mmCIF file of C-alpha atoms and ligand atoms in Angstrom:
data_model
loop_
_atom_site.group_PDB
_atom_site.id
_atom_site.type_symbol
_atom_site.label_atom_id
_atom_site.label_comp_id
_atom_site.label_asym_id
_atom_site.label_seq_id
_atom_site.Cartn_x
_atom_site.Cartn_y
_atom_site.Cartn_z
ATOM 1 C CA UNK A 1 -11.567 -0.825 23.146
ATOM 2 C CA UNK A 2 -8.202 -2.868 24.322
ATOM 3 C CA UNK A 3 -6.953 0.507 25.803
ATOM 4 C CA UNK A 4 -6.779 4.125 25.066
ATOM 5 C CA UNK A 5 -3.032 3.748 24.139
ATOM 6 C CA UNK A 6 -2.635 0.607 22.898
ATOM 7 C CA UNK A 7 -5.827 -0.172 20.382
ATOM 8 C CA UNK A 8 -6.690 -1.022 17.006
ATOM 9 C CA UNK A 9 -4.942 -3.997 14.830
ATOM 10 C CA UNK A 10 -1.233 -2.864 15.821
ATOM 11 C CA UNK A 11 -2.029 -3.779 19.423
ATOM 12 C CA UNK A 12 -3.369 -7.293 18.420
ATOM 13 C CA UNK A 13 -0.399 -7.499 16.129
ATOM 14 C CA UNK A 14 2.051 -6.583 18.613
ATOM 15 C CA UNK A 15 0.353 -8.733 21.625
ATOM 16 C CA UNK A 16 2.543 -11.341 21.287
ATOM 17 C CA UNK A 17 5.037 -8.912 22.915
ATOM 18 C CA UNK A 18 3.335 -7.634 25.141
ATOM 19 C CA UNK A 19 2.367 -11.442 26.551
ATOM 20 C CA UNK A 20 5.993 -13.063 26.338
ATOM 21 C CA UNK A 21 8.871 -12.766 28.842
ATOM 22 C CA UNK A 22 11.543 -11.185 27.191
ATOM 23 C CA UNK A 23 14.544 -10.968 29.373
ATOM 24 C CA UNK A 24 17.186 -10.571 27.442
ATOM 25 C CA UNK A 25 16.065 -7.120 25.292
ATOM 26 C CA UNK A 26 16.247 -4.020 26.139
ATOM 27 C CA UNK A 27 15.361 -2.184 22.779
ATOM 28 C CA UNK A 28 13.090 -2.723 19.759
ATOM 29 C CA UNK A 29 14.247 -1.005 16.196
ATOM 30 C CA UNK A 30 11.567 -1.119 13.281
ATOM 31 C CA UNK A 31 10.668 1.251 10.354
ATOM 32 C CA UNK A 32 8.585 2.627 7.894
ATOM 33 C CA UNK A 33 6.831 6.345 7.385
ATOM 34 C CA UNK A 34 6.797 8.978 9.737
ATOM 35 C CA UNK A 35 3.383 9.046 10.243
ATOM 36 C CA UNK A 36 2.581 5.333 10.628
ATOM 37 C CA UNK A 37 0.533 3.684 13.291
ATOM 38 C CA UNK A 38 2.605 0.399 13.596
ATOM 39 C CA UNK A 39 5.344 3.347 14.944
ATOM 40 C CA UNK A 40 2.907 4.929 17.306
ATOM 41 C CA UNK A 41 2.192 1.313 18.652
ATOM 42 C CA UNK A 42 5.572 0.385 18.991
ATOM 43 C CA UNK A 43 6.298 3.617 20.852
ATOM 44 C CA UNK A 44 3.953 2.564 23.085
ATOM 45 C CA UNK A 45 4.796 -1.050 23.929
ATOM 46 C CA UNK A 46 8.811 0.407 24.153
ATOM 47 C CA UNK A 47 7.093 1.973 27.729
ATOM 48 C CA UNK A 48 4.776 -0.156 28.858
ATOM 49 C CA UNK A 49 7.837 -2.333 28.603
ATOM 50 C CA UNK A 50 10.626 0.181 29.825
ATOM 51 C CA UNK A 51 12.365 -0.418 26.170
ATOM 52 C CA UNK A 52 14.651 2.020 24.037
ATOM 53 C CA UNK A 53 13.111 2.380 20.486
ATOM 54 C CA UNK A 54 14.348 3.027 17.530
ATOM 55 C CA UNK A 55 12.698 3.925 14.600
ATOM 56 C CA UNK A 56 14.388 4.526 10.632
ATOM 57 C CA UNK A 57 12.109 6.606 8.372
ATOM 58 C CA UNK A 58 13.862 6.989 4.776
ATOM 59 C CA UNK A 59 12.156 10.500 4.859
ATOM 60 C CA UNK A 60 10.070 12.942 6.376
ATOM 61 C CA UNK A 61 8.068 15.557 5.583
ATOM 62 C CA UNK A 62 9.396 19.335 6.224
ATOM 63 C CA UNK A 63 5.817 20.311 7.748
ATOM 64 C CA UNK A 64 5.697 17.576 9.651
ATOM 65 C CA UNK A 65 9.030 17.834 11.190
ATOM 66 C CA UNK A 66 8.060 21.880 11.871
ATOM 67 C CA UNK A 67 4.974 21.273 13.244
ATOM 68 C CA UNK A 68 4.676 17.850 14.859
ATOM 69 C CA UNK A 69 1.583 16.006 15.381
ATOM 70 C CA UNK A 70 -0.749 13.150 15.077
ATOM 71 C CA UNK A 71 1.265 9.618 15.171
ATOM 72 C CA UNK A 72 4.422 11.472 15.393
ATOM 73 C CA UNK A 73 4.296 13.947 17.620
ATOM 74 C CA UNK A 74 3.077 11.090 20.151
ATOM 75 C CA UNK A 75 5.994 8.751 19.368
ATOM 76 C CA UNK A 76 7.892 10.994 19.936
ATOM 77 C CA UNK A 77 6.224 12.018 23.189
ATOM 78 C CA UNK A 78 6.902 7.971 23.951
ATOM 79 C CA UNK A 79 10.254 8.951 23.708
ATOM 80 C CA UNK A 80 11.063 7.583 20.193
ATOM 81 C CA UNK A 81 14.702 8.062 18.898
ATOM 82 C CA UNK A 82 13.727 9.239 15.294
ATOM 83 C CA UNK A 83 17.049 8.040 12.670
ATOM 84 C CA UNK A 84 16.758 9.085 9.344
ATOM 85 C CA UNK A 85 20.106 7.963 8.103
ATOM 86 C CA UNK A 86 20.867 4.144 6.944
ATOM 87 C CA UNK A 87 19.470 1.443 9.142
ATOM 88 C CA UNK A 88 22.315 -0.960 10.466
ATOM 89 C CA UNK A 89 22.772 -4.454 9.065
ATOM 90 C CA UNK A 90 23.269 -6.122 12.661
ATOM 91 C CA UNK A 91 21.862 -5.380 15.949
ATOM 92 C CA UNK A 92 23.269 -6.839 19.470
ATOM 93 C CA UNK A 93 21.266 -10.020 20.903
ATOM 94 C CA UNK A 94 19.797 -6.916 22.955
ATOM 95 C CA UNK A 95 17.406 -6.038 19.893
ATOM 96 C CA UNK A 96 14.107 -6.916 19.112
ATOM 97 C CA UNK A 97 14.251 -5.941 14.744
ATOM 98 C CA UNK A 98 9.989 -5.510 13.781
ATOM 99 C CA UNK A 99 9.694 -4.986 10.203
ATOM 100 C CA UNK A 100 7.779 -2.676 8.895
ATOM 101 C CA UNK A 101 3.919 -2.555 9.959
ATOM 102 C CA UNK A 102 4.362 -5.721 11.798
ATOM 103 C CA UNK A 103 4.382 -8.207 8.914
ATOM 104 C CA UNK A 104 5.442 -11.086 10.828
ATOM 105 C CA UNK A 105 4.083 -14.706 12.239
ATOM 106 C CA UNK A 106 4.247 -13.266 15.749
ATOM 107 C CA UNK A 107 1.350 -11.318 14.541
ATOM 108 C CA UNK A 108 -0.340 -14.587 14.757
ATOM 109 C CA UNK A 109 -1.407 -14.534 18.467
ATOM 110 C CA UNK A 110 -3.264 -11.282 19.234
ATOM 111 C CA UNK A 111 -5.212 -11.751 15.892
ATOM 112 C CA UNK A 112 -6.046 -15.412 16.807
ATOM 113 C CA UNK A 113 -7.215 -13.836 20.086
ATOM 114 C CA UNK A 114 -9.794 -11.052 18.175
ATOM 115 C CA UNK A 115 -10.963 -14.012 15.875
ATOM 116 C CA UNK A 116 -11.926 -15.812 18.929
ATOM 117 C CA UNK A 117 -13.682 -13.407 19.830
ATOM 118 C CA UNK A 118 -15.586 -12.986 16.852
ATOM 119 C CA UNK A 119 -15.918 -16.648 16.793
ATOM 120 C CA UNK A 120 -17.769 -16.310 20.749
ATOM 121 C CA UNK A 121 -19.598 -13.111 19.647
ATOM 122 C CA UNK A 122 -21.331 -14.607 16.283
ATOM 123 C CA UNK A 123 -21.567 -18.348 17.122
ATOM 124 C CA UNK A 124 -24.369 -20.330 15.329
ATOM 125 C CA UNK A 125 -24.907 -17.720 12.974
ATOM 126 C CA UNK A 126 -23.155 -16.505 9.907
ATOM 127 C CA UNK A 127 -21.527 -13.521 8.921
ATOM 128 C CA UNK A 128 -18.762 -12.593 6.288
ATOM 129 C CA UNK A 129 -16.059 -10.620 7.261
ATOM 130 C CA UNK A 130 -15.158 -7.263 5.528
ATOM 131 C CA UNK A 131 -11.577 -5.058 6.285
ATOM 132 C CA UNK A 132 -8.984 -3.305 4.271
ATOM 133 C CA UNK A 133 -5.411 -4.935 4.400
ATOM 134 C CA UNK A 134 -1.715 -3.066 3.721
ATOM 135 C CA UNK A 135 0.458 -6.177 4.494
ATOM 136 C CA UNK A 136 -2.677 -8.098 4.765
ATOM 137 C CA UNK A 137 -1.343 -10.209 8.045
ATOM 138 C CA UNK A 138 -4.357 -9.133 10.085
ATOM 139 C CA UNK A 139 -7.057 -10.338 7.285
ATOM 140 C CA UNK A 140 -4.982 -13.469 7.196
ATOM 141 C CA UNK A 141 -5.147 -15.066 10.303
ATOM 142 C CA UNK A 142 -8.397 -13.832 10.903
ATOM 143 C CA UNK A 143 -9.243 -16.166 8.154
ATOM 144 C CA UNK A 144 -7.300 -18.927 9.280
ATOM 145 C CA UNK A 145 -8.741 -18.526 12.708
ATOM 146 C CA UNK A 146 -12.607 -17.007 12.201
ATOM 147 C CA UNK A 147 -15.512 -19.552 11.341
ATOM 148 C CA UNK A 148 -16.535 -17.380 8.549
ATOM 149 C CA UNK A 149 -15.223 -16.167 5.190
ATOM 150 C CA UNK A 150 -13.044 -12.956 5.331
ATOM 151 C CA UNK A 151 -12.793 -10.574 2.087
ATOM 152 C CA UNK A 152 -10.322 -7.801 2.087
ATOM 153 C CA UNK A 153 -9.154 -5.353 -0.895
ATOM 154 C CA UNK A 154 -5.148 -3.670 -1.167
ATOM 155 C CA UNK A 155 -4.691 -0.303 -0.063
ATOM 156 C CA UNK A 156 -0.667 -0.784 -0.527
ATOM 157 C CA UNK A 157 -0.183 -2.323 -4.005
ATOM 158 C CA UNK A 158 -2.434 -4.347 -6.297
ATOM 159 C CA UNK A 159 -4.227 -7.772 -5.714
ATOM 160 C CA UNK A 160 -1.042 -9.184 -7.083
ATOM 161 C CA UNK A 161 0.733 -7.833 -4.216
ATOM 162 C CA UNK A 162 -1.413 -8.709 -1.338
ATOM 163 C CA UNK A 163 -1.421 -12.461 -2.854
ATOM 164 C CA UNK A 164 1.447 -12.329 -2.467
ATOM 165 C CA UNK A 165 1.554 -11.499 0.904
ATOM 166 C CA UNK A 166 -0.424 -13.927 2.043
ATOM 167 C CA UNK A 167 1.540 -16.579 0.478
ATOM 168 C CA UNK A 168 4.413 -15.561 2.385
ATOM 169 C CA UNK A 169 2.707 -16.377 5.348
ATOM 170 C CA UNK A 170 0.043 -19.191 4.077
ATOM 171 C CA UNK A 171 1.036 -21.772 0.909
ATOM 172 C CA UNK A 172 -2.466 -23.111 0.609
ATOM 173 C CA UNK A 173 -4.428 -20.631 -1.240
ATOM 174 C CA UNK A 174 -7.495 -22.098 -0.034
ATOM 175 C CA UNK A 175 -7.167 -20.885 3.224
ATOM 176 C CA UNK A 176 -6.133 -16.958 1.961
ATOM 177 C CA UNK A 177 -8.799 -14.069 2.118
ATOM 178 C CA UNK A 178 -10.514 -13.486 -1.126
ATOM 179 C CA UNK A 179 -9.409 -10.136 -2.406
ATOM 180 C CA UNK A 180 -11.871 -7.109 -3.711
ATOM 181 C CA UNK A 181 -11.055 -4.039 -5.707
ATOM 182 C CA UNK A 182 -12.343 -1.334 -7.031
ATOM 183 C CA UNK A 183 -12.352 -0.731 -10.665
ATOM 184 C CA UNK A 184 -10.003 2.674 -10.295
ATOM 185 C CA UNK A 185 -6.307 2.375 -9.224
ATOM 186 C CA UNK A 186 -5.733 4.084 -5.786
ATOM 187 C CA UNK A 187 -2.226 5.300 -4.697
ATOM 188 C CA UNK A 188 -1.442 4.321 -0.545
ATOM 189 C CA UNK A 189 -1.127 7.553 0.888
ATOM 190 C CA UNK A 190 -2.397 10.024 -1.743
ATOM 191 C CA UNK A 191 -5.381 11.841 -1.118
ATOM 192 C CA UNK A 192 -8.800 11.609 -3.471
ATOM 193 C CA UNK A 193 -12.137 13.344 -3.196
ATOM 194 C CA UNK A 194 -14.156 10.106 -2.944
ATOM 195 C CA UNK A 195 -12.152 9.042 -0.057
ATOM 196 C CA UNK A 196 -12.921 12.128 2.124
ATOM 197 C CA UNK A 197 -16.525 12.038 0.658
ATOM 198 C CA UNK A 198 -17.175 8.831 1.825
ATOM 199 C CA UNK A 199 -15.469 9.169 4.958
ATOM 200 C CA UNK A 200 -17.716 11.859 6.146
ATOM 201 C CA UNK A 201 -20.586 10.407 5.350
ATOM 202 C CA UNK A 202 -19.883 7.399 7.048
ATOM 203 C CA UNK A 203 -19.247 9.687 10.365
ATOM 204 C CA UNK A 204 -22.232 11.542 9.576
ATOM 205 C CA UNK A 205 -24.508 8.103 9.104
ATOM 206 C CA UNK A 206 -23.085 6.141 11.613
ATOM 207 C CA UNK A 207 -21.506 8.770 14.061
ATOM 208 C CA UNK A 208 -18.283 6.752 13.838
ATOM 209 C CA UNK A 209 -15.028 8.023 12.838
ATOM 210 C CA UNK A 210 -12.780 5.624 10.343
ATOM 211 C CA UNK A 211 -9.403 5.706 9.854
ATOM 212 C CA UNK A 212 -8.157 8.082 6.624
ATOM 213 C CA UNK A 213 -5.504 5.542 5.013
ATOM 214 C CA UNK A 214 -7.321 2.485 4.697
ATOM 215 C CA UNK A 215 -10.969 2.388 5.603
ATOM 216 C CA UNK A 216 -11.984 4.839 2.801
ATOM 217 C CA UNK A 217 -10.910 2.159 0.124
ATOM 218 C CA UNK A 218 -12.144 -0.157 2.438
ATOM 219 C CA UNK A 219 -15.768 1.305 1.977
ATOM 220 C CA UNK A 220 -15.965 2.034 -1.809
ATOM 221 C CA UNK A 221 -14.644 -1.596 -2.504
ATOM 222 C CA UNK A 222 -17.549 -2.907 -0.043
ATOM 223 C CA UNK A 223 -20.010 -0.726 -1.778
ATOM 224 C CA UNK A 224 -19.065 -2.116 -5.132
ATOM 225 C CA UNK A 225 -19.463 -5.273 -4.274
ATOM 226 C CA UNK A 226 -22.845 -5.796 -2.432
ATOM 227 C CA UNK A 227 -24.209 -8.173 -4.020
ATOM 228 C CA UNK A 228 -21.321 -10.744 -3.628
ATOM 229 C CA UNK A 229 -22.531 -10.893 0.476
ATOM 230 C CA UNK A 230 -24.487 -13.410 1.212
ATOM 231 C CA UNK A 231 -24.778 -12.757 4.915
ATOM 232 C CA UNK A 232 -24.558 -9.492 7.392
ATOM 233 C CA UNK A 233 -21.092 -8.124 6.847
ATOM 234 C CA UNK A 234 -19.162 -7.735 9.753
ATOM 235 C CA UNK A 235 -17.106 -5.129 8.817
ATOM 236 C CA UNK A 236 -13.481 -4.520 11.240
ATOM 237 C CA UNK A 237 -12.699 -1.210 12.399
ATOM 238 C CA UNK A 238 -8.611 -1.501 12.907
ATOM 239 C CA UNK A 239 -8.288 1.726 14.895
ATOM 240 C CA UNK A 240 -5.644 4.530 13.677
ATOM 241 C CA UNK A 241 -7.970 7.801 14.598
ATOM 242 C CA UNK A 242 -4.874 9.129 16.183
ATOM 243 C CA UNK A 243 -3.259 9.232 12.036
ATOM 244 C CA UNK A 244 -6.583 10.819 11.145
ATOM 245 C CA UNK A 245 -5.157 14.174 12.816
ATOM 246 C CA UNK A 246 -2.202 14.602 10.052
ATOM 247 C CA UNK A 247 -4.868 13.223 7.342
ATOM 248 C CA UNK A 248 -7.205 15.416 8.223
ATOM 249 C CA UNK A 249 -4.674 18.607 7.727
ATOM 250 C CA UNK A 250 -3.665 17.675 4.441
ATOM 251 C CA UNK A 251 -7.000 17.232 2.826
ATOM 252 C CA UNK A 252 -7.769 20.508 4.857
ATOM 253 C CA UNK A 253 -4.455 22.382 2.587
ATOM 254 C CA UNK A 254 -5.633 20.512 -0.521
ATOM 255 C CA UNK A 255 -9.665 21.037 -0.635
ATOM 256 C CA UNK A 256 -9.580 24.041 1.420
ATOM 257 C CA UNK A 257 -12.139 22.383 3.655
ATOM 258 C CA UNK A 258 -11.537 22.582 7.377
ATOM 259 C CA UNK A 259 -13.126 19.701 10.023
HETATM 260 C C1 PLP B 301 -2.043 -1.260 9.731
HETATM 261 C C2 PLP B 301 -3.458 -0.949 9.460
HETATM 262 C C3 PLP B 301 -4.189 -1.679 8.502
HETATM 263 C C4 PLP B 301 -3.578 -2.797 7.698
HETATM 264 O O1 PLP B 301 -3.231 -3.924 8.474
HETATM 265 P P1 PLP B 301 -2.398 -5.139 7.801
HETATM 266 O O2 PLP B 301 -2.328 -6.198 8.854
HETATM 267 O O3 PLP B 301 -1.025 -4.588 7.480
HETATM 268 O O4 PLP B 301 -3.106 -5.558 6.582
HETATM 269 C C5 PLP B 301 -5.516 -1.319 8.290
HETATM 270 N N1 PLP B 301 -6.104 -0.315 8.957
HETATM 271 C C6 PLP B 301 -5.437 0.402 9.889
HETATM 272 C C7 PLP B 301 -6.143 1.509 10.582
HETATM 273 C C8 PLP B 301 -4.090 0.112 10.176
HETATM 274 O O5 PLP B 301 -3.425 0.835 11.088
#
């Protein structure tokens, strides 16, 4: 709802560039997968900005590279400069460096923003706050920021992991998200029956369309865990329907089902 090009939690993520004068760059280099919506969101602020962007993948996928689409194809569209060999050590003073899906205290502002909205949105009542996290920046400053208590589960890497994360970014446990699972061990990326199960249930129950990569875990940990809510669950819908396109072709290939 931010804008048709710039949405979901990459665009509060990235705000902070968007806001700020930046006079002296003229490029911004990042990385990650081929298909990831940090990239499409950083193709996008490169021209709303009028910067060169470059982007290292360590790999990509034959199909994809025949048959572009999805977060790719418009990157690339954005006028991306795809590199798949080594990224550089150094960049000129020129060079904004974003590492990979924006896990970074920059970060900090556009989420503060979304929490205050929350904040405006649900004041004097209470809610608890439900959304899937892969670096887990976005679930936490929205709890260092939101009035309420945020729970999140891993969709890259186990609880250890995302503890981890947050400690990077917070030392005071106390004020980190607490972290769900579910009982079975989910790969990031890989496709599973339940996921697409639930995922079209949820569009045909709600008429809303999740994202493929994360929101599916997102849901079965949240139905697992019911009865840990004490209050309505607010549950954050961080945007990437434009990845759903490539997501939806590969469970198409592998379960021969076609939406
Ligand atoms: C990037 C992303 C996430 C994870 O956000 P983090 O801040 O890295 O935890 C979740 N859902 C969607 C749709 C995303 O694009």
């Amino acid at each position: 709802m931010l804008d048709e090009h710039f949405s979901g939690n990459k665009a509060r993520k990235f705000y902070y560039y968007l806001q700020h004068d930046f006079p002296h760059i003229s490029n911004i280099v990042s990385h990650g997968s081929a298909q990831s919506n940090a990239m499409y969101s950083l193709s996008v602020l490169a021209k709303l900005r009028g910067w060169k962007f470059d982007y290292y993948v360590d790999h990509i996928a034959s199909y994809l590279q025949e048959n572009p689409h999805g977060n790719f194809l418009a990157a690339c569209q954005n006028g991306m400069h795809l590199h798949t060999e080594t990224m550089p050590a150094y960049y000129h003073d020129n060079t904004l460096f974003i590492p990979e899906g924006g896990r970074q205290r920059e970060s900090e502002e556009g989420i503060k923003r979304l929490a205050a909205e929350i904040n405006d949105h649900y004041r004097g009542k209470l809610i608890d706050i439900f959304l899937p996290s892969g670096t887990g920046t976005t679930a936490l400053y929205l709890q260092k920021h939101t009035d309420f208590k945020v729970y999140t589960t891993p969709c890259v890497g186990d609880g250890a992991y995302l503890s981890q994360q947050f400690f990077e970014l917070e030392k005071d446990r106390a004020k980190h998200p607490l972290i769900l699972n579910t009982e079975k061990k989910y790969h990031f990326g890989k496709l599973y029956r339940e996921f697409f199960e639930i995922w079209i249930k949820l569009k045909q129950e709600t008429g809303i369309a999740f994202d493929l990569l994360y929101d599916p875990k997102g849901w079965l940990t949240l139905l697992t865990h019911q009865s840990i809510f004490q209050n309505d669950i607010l549950y954050i819908h961080q945007g990437g329907l434009l990845g759903n396109e490539s997501m939806l072709k590969r469970y198409g290939r592998k379960f021969h089902e076609n939406y």
